[in-house]
PDB file of C-alpha atoms in Angstrom:
ATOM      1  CA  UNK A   8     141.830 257.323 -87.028  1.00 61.00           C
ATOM      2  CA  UNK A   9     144.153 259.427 -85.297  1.00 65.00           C
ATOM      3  CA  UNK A  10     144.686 259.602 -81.667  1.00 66.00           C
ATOM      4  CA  UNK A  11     143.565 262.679 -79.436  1.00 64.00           C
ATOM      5  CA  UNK A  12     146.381 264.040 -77.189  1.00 59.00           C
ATOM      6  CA  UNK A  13     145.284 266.224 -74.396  1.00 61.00           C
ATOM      7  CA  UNK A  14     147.791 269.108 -74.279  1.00 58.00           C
ATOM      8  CA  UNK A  15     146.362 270.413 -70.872  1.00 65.00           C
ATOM      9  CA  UNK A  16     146.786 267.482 -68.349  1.00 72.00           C
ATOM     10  CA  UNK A  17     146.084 267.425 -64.953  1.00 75.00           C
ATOM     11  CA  UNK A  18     150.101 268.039 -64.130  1.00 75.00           C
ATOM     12  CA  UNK A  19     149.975 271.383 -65.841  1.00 83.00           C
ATOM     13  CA  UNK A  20     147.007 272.036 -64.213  1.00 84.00           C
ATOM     14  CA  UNK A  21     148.259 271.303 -60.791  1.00 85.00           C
ATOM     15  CA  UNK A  22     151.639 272.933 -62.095  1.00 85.00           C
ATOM     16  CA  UNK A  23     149.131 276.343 -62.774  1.00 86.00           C
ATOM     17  CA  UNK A  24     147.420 275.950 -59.765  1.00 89.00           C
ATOM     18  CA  UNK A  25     150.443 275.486 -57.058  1.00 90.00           C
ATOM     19  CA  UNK A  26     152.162 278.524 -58.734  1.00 90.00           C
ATOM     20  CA  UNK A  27     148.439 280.551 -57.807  1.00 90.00           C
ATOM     21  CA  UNK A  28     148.171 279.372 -54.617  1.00 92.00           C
ATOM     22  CA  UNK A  29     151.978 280.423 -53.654  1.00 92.00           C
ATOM     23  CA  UNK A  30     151.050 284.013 -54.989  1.00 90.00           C
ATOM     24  CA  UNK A  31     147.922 283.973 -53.225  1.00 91.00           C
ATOM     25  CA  UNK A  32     149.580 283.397 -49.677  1.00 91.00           C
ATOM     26  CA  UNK A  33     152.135 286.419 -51.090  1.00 89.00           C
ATOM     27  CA  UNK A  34     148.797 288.247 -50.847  1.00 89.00           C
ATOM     28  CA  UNK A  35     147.307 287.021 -48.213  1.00 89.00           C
ATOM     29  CA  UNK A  36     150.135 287.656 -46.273  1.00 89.00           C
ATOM     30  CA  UNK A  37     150.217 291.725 -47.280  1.00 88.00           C
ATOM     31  CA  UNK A  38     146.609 291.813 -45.911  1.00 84.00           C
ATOM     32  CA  UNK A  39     146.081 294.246 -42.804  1.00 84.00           C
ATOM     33  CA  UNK A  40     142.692 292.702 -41.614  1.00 86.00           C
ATOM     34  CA  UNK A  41     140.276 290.442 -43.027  1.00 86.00           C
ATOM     35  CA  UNK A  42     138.062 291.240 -45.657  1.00 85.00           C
ATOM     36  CA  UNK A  43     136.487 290.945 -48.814  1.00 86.00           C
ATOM     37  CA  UNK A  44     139.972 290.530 -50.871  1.00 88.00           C
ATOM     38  CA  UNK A  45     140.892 288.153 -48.160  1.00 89.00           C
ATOM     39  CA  UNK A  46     137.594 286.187 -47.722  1.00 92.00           C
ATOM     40  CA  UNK A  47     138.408 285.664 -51.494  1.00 91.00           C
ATOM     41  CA  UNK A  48     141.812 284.736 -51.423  1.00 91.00           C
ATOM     42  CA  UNK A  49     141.500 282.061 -49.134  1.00 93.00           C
ATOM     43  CA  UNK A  50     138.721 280.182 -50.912  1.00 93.00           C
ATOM     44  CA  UNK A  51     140.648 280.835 -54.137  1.00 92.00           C
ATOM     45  CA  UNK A  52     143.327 278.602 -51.819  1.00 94.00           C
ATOM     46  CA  UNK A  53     140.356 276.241 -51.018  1.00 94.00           C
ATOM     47  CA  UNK A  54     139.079 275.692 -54.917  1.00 92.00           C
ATOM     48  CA  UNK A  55     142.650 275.050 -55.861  1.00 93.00           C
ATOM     49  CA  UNK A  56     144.123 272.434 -53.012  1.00 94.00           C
ATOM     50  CA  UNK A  57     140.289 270.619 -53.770  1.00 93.00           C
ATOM     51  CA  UNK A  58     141.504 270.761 -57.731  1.00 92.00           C
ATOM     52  CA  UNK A  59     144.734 269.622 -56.475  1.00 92.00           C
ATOM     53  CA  UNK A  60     143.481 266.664 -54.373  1.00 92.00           C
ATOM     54  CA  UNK A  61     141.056 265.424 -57.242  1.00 91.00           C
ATOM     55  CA  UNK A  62     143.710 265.617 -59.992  1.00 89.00           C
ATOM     56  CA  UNK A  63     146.164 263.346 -57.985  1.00 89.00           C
ATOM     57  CA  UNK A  64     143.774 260.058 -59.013  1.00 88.00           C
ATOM     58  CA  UNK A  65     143.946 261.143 -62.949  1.00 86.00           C
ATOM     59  CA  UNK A  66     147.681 261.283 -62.844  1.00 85.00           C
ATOM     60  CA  UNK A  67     148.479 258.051 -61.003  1.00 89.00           C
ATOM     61  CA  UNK A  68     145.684 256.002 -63.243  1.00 89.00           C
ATOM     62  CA  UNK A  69     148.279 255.919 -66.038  1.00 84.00           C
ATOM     63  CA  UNK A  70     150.679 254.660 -63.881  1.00 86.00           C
ATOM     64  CA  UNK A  71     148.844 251.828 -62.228  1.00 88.00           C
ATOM     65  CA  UNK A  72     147.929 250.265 -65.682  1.00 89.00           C
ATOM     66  CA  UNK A  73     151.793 250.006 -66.243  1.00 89.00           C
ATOM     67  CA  UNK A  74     152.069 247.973 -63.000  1.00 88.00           C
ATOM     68  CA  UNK A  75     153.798 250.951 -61.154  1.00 87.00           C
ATOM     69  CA  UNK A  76     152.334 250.957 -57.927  1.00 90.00           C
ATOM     70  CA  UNK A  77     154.660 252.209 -55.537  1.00 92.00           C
ATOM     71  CA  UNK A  78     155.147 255.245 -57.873  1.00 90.00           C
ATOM     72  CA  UNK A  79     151.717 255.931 -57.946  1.00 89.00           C
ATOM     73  CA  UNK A  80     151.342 255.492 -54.115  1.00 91.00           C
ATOM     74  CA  UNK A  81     154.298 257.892 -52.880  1.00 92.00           C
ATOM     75  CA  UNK A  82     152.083 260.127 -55.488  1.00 91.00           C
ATOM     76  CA  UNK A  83     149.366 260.051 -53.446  1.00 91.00           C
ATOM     77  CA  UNK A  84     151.398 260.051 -50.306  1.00 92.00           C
ATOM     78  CA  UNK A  85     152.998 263.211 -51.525  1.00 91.00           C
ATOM     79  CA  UNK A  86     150.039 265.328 -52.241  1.00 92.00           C
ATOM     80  CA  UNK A  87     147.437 263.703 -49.529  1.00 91.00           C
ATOM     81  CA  UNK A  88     148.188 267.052 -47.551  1.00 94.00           C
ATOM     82  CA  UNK A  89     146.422 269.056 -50.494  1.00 92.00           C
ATOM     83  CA  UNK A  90     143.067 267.504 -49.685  1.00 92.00           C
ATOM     84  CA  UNK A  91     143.288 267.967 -45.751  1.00 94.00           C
ATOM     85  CA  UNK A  92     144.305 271.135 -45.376  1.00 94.00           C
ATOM     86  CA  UNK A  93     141.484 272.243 -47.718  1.00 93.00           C
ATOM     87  CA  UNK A  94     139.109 270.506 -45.450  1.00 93.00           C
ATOM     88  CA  UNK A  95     140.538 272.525 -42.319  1.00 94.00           C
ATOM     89  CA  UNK A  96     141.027 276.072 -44.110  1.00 94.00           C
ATOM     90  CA  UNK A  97     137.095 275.862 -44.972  1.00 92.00           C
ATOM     91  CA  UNK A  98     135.868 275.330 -41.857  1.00 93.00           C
ATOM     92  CA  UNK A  99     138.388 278.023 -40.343  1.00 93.00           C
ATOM     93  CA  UNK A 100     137.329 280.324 -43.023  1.00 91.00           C
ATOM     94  CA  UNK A 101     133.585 279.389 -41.997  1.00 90.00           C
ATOM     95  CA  UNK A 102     133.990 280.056 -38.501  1.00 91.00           C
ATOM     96  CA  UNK A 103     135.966 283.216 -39.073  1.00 90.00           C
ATOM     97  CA  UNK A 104     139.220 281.605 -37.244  1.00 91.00           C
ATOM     98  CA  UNK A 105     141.799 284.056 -39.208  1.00 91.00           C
ATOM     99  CA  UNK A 106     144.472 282.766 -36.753  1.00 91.00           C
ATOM    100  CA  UNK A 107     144.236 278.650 -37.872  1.00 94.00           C
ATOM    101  CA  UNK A 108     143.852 280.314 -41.862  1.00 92.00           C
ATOM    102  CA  UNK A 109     147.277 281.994 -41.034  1.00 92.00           C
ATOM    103  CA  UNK A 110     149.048 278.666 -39.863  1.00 94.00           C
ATOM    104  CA  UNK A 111     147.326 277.093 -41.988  1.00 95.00           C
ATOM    105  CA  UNK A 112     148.540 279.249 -44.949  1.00 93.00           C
ATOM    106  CA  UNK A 113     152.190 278.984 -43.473  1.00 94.00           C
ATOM    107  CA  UNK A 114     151.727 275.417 -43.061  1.00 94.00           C
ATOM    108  CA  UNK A 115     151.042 275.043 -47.417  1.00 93.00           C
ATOM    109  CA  UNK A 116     154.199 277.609 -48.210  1.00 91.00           C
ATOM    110  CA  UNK A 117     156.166 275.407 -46.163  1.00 92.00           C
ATOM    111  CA  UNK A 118     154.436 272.454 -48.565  1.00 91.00           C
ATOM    112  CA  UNK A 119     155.338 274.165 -51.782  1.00 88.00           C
ATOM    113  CA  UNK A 120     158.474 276.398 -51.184  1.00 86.00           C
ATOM    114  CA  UNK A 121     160.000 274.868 -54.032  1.00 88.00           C
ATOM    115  CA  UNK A 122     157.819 276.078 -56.331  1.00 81.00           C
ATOM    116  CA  UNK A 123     159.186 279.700 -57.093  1.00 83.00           C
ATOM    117  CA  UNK A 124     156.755 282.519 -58.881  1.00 77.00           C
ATOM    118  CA  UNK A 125     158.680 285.814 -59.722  1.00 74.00           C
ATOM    119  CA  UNK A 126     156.892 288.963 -58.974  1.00 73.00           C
ATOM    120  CA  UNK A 127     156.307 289.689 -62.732  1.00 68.00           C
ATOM    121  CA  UNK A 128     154.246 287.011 -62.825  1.00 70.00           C
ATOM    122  CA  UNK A 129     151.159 286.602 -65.310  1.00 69.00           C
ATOM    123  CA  UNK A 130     148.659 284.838 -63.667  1.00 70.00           C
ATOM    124  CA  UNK A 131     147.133 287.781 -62.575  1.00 70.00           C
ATOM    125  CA  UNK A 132     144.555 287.918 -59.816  1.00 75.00           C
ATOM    126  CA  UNK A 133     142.421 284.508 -60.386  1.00 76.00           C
ATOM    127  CA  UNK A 134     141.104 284.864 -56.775  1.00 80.00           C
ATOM    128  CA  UNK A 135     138.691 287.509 -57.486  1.00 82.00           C
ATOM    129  CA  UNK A 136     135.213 286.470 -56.634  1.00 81.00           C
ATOM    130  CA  UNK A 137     136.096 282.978 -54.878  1.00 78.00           C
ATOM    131  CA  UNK A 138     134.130 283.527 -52.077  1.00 84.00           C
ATOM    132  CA  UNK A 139     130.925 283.617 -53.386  1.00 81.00           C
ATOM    133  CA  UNK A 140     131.761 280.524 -55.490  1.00 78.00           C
ATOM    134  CA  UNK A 141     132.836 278.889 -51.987  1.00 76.00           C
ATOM    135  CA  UNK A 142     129.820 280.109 -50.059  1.00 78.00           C
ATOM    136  CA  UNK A 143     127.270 279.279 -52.885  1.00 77.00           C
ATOM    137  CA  UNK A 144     128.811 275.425 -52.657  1.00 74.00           C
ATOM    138  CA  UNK A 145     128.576 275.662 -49.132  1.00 67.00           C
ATOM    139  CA  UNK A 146     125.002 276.678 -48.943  1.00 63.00           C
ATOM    140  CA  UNK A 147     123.733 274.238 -51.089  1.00 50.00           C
ATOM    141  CA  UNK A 148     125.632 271.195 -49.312  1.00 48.00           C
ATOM    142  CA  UNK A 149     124.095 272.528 -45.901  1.00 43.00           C
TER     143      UNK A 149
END
């Protein structure tokens, strides 16, 4: 029997994600006042820090059964922010608090400005129609 390798991991997923998110707060950024592109945009930023936060325990598993635990703790260390500031954007986006979204926004670019995405980019605009995901997961936790 022959073993099953999983091309898309949760580091290219992550990889995908932090790329979306940085062109996401490009957008954000451009916005004039808040609206429906920008009500989408920042859950779009939600869904993908939560993705984020829940891939970090996949990735350090592996390590862990090797016995490499301080690897797999400044891991976590390194991407615990991911989780948190999803937490805080989605109750600022809730209460309609567009002035924490904006630090909050400038808070993640300062988080990933490493990660470089050209203008020419093709990941298109995966943002579209995040709100309604967001609010439908909201209304049926509350």
């Amino acid at each position: 029997m022959t073993r099953i390798i999983n091309v898309d991991g949760a580091g290219k997923e992550r990889s995908y994600l932090t790329k979306a998110i940085v062109a996401a707060i490009r957008e954000l950024a451009k916005q004039k006042k808040p609206g429906v592109e920008a009500r989408d945009l920042v859950s779009f930023i939600i869904f993908s820090l939560d993705t984020i936060a829940a891939s970090i325990e996949i990735s350090v598993i592996a390590w862990e059964k090797r016995d490499y635990w301080l690897k797999a703790d400044r891991f976590r260390m390194e991407w615990a922010w991911a989780g948190n500031i999803a937490g805080k954007m989605r109750t600022a986006l809730f209460d309609e608090d567009w002035g924490s979204i904006a630090a909050l926004a400038a808070e993640i670019g300062q988080k990933l400005a490493k990660i470089k995405v050209s203008d020419n980019n093709r990941l298109g605009t995966p943002w579209k129609g995040f709100w309604n995901i967001i609010s439908n997961q909201a209304g049926t936790i509350t």
